[in-house]
Short mmCIF file of C-alpha atoms in Angstrom, two decimals:
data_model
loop_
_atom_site.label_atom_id
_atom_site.label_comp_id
_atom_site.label_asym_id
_atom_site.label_seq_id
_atom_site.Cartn_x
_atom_site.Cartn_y
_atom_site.Cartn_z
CA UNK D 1 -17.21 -10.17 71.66
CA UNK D 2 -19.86 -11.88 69.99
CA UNK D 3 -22.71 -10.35 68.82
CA UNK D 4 -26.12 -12.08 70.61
CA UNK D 5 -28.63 -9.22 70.42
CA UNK D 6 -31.01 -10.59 67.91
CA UNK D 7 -33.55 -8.83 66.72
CA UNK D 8 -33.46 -9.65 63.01
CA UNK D 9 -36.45 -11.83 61.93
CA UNK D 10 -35.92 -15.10 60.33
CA UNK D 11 -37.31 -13.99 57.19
CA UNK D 12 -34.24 -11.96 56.49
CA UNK D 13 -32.67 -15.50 56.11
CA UNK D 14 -34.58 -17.59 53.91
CA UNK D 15 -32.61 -19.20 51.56
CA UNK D 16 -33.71 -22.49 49.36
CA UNK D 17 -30.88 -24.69 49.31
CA UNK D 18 -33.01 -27.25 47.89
CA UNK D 19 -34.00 -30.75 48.74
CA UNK D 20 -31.04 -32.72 47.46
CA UNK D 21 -27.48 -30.88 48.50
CA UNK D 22 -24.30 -32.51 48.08
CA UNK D 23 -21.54 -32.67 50.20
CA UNK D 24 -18.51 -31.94 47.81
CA UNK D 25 -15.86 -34.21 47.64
CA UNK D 26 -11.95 -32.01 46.89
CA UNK D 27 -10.75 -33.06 44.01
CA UNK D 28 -6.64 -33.76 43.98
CA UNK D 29 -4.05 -34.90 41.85
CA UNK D 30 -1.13 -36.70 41.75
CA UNK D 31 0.99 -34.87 44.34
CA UNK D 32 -2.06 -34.10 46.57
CA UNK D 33 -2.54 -30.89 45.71
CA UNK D 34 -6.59 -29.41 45.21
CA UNK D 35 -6.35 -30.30 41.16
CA UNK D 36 -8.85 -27.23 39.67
CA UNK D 37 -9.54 -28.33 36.70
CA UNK D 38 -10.78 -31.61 37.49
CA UNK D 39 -13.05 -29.20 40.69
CA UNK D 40 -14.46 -27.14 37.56
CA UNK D 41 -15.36 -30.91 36.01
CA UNK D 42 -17.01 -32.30 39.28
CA UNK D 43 -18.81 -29.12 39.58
CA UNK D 44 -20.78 -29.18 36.28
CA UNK D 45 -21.46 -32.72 36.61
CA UNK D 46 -22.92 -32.69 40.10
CA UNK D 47 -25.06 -29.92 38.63
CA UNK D 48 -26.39 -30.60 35.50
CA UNK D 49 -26.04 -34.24 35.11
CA UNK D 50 -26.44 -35.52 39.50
CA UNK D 51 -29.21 -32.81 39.95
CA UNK D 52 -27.73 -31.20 43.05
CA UNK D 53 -29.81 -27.87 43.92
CA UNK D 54 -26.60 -27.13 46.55
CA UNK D 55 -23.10 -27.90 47.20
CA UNK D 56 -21.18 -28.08 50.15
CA UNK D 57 -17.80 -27.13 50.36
CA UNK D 58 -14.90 -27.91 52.24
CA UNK D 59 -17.22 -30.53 54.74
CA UNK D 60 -16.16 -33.27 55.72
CA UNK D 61 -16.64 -35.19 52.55
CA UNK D 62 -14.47 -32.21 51.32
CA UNK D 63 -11.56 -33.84 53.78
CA UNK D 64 -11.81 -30.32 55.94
CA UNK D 65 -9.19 -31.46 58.08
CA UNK D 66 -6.81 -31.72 55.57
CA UNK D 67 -7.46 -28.44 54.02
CA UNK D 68 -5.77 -25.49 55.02
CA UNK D 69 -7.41 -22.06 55.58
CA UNK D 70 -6.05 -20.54 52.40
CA UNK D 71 -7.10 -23.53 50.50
CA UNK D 72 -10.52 -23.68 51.94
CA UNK D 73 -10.96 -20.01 51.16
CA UNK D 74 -9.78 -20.31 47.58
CA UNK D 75 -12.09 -23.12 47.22
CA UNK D 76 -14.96 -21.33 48.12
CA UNK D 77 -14.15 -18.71 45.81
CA UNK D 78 -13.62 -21.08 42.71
CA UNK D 79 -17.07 -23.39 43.58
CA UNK D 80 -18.85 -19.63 43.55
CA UNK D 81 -17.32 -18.35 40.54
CA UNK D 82 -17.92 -21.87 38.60
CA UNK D 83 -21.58 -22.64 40.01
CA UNK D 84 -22.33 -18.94 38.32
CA UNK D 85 -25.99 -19.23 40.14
CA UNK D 86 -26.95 -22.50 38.80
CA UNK D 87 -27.15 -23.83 43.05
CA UNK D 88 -26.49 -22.51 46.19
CA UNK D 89 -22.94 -22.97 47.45
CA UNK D 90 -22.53 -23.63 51.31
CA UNK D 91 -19.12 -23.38 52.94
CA UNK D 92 -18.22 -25.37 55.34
CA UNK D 93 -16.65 -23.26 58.15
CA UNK D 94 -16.92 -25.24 61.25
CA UNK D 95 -13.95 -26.42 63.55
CA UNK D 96 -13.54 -26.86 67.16
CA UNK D 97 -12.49 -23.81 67.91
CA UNK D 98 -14.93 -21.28 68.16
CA UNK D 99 -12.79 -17.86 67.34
CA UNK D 100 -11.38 -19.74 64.10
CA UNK D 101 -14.62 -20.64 63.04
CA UNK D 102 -15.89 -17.05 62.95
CA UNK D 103 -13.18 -16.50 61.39
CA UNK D 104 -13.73 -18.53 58.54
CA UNK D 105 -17.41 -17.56 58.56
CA UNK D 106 -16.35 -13.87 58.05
CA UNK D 107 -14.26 -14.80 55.20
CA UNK D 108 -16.49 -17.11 53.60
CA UNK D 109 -18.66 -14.17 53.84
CA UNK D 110 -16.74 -11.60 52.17
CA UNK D 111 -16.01 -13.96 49.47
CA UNK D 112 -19.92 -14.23 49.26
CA UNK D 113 -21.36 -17.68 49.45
CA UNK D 114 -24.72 -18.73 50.27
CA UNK D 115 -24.52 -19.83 53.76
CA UNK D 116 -22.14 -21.70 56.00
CA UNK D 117 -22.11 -25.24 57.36
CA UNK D 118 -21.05 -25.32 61.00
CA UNK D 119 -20.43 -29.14 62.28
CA UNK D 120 -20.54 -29.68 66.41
CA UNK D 121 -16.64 -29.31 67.73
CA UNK D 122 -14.96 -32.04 67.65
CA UNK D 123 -12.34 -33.60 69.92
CA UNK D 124 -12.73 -31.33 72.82
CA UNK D 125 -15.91 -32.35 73.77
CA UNK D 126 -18.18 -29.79 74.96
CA UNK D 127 -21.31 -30.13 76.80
CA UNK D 128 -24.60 -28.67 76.14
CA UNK D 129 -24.52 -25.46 77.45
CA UNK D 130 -20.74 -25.19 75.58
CA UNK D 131 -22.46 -26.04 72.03
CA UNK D 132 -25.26 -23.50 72.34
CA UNK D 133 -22.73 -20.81 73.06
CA UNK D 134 -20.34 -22.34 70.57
CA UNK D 135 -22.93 -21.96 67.37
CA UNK D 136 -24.45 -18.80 69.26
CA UNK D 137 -21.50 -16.93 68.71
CA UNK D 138 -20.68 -17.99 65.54
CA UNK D 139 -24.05 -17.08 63.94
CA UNK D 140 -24.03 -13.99 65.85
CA UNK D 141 -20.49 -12.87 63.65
CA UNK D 142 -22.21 -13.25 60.67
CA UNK D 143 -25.72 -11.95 58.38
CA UNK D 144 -24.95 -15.70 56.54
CA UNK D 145 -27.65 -18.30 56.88
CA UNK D 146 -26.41 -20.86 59.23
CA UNK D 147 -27.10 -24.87 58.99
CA UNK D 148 -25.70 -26.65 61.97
CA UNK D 149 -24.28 -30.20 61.50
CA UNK D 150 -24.71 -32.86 64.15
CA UNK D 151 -22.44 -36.51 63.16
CA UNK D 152 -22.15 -37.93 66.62
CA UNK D 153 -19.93 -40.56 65.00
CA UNK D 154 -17.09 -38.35 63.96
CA UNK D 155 -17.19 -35.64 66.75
CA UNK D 156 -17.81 -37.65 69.63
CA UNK D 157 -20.38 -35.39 71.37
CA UNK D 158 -24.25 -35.53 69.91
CA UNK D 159 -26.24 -32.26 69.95
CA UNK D 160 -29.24 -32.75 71.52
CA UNK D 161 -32.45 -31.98 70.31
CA UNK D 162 -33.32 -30.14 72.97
CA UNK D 163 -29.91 -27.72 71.84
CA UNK D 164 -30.65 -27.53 68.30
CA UNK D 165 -34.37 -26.42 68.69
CA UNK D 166 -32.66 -23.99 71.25
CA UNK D 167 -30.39 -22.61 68.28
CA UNK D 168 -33.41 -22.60 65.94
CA UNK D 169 -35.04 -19.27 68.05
CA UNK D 170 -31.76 -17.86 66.46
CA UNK D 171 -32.53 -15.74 63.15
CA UNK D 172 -29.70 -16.91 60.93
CA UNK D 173 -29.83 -20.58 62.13
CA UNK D 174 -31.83 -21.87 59.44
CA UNK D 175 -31.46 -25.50 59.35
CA UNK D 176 -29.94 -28.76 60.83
CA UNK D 177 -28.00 -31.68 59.04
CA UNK D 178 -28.93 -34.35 61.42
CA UNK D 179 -27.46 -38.15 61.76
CA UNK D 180 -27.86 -39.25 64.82
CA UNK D 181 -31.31 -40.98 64.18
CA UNK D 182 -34.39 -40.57 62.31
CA UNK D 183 -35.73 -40.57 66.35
CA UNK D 184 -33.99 -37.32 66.76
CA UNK D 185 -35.23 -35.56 63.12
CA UNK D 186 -38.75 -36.04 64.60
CA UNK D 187 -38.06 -34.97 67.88
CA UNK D 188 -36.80 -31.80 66.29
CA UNK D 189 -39.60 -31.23 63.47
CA UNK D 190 -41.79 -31.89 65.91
CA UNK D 191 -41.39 -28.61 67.88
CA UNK D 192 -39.03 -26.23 65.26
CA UNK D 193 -40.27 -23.28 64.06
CA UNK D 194 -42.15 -23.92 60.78
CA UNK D 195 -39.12 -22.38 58.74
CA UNK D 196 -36.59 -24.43 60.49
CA UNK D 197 -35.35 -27.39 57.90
CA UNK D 198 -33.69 -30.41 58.85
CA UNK D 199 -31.75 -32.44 56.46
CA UNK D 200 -30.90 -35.65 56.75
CA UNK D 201 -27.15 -35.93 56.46
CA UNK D 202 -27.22 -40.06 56.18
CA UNK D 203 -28.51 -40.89 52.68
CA UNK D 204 -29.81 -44.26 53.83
CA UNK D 205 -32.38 -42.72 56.49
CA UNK D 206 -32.97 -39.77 53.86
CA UNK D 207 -36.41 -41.30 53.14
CA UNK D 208 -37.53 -41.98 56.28
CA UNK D 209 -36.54 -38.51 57.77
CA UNK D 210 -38.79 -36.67 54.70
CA UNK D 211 -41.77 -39.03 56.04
CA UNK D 212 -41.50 -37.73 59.50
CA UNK D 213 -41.50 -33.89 58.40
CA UNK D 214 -37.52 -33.63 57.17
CA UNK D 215 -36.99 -31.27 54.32
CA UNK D 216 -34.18 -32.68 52.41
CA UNK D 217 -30.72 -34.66 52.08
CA UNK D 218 -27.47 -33.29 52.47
CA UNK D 219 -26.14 -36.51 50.90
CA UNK D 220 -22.79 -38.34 50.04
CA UNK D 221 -23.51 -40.92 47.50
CA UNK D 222 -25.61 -37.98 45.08
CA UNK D 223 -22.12 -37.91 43.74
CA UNK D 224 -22.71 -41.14 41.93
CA UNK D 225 -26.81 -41.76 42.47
CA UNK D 226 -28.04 -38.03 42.57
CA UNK D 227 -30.12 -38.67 39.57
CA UNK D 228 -32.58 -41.46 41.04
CA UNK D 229 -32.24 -39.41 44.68
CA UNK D 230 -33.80 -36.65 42.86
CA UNK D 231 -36.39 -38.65 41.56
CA UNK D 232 -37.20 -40.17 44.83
CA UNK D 233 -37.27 -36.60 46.80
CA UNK D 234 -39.62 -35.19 44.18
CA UNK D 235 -42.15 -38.71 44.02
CA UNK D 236 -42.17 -38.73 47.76
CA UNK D 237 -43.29 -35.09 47.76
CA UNK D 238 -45.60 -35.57 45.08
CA UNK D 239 -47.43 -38.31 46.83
CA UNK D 240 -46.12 -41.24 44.94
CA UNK D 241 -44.74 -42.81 48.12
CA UNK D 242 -44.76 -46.19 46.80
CA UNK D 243 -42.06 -45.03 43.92
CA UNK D 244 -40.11 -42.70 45.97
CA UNK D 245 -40.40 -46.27 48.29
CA UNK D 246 -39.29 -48.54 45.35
CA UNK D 247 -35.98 -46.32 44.05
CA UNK D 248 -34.70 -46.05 48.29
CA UNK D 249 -34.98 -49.49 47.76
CA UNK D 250 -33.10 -50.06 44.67
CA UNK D 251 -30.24 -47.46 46.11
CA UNK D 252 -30.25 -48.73 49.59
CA UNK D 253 -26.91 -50.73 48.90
CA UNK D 254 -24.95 -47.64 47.40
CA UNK D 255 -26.25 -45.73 50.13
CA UNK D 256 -25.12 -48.38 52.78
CA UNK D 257 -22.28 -50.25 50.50
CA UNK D 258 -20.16 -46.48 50.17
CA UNK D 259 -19.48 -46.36 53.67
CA UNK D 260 -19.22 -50.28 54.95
CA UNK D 261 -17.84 -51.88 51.74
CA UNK D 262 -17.06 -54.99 52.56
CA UNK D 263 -15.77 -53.15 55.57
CA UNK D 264 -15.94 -49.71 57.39
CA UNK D 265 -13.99 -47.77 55.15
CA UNK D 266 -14.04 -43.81 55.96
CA UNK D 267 -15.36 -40.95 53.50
CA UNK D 268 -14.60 -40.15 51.31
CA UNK D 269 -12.34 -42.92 50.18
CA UNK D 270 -14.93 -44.80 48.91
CA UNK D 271 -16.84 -41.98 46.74
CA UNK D 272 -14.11 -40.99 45.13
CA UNK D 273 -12.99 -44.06 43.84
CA UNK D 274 -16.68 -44.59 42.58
CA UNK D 275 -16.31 -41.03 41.16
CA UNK D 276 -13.01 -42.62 38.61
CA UNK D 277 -15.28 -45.62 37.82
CA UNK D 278 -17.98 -43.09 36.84
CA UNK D 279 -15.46 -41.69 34.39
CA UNK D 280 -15.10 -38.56 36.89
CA UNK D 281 -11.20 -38.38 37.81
CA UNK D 282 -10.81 -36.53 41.35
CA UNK D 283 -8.19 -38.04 42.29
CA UNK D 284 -7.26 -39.80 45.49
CA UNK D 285 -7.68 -38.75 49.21
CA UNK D 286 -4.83 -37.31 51.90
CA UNK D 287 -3.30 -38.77 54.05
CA UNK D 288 -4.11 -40.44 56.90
CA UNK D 289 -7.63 -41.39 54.59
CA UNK D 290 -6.39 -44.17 52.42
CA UNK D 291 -7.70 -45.41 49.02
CA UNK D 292 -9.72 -48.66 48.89
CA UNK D 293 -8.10 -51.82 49.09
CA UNK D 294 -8.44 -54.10 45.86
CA UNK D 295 -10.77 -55.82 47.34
CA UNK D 296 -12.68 -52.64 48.57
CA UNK D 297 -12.91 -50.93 45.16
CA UNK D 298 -14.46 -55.01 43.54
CA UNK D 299 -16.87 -54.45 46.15
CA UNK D 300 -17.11 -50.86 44.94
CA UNK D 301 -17.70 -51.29 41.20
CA UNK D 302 -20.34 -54.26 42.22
CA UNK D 303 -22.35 -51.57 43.61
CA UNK D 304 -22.45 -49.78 39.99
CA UNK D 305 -23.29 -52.36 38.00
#
């Protein structure tokens, strides 16, 4: 049974994951299999050269459903041992079924990551009640930090703000990476505890959510822009608004052009392709993703230029 005695204090939990996280795309090769080398590539340039304070691995972005458990867990172990303590590496444990997401959590643990992404369940479609007791006993299985992941738009069911600032009396849940609406970011950083942090996990409302009290960006198109997000996290913060303002501006069509281009095309087909254009080879994405059509990827290297 799950452990829901609390009585740790939230202070045992603090971890900085930073303002700009990415959510790691898996890198494959020809025959679909997770190509490493290419992973130990990706990994130093999303560090050094796309500024990303922490990675997420194995999200969706990863292509989680496609993963196995073995290859999740060996992932996690690689991203660690290659990151060597230059950022924060999250795993992303989540599925929709609660024992096999403790599970993972317990053997992302062992492996020793920084803290575990948990997205709401997908598919089954549990109420309220069902995703308080879901993430409840998850974070009560672990001494991880614990960011919960709301994306109404791949799960079908939308955590409530009223459920995630219920989770957020829990120790180890530590933060939220919220897209259902910049409405629902200030609903919840208007009444979370003070170190509660939600990130926006849709790079086009990134801005707006850091001027209603968000933290930071657990973002998609830093594989390609992290750079100039970077910039515009730290000028916001720094009371430039009117730069931070300017470079949203000038990035607003990768952020919106990755996932519509010309047409609704899922991550992270799109990424990745703009990945090979950026001279970074990871490959293509599993089936049943798809890579871009040809006119897809010319709408894709218009948004480099």
């Amino acid at each position: 049974m799950p452990n829901l005695n609390y009585t740790a204090d939230k202070e045992e939990f603090k971890v900085d994951f930073g303002r700009l996280i990415t959510a790691m795309v898996t890198p494959f090769d020809r025959s679909g299999e997770i190509n490493w080398e290419a992973t130990s590539r990706l990994i130093d340039y999303l560090i050094e050269q796309k500024k990303s304070e922490a990675l997420v691995v194995c999200g969706t972005t990863g292509e989680s459903p496609t993963l196995s458990d073995e290859e999740k867990l060996k992932l996690f172990a690689y991203v660690l041992k290659k990151a060597a303590g230059r950022c924060k590496i999250i795993a992303g444990t989540g599925t929709n079924s609660t024992r096999h997401s403790i599970h993972l959590t317990k053997e992302a643990e062992k492996i020793g990551v920084d803290g575990v992404l948990l997205v709401v369940p997908y598919y089954n479609k549990p109420n309220q009640e069902g995703l308080y007791r879901h993430f409840a006993a998850i974070a009560g299985e672990t001494e991880l930090p614990v960011i919960l992941y709301n994306v109404p738009s791949r799960t079908s069911v939308s955590m409530s703000a009223a459920t995630t600032l219920r989770l957020a009396g829990i120790p180890n849940i530590v933060a939220t990476k919220e897209c259902q609406s910049v409405d629902q970011i200030t609903q919840i950083v208007s009444a979370c505890p003070a170190d509660f942090r939600v990130y926006s996990g849709d790079d086009s409302a990134g801005l707006a959510a850091l001027a209603v009290g968000g933290y930071g960006i657990i973002s998609v198109a830093s594989h390609v822009v992290g750079e100039q997000m970077a910039e515009m996290i730290q000028a916001y913060f720094s009371g430039n608004v009117q730069r931070a303002g300017e470079l949203h501006r000038k990035l607003f069509p990768v952020f919106k052009g990755l996932f519509e281009c010309p047409q609704p095309l899922p991550n992270p087909s799109a990424v990745k392709y703009a990945l090979g254009l950026r001279g970074v080879d990871v490959g293509t994405v599993r089936l049943p993703l798809v890579s871009p059509t040809e006119e897809e990827a010319s709408f894709i290297a218009a948004l480099l230029e």
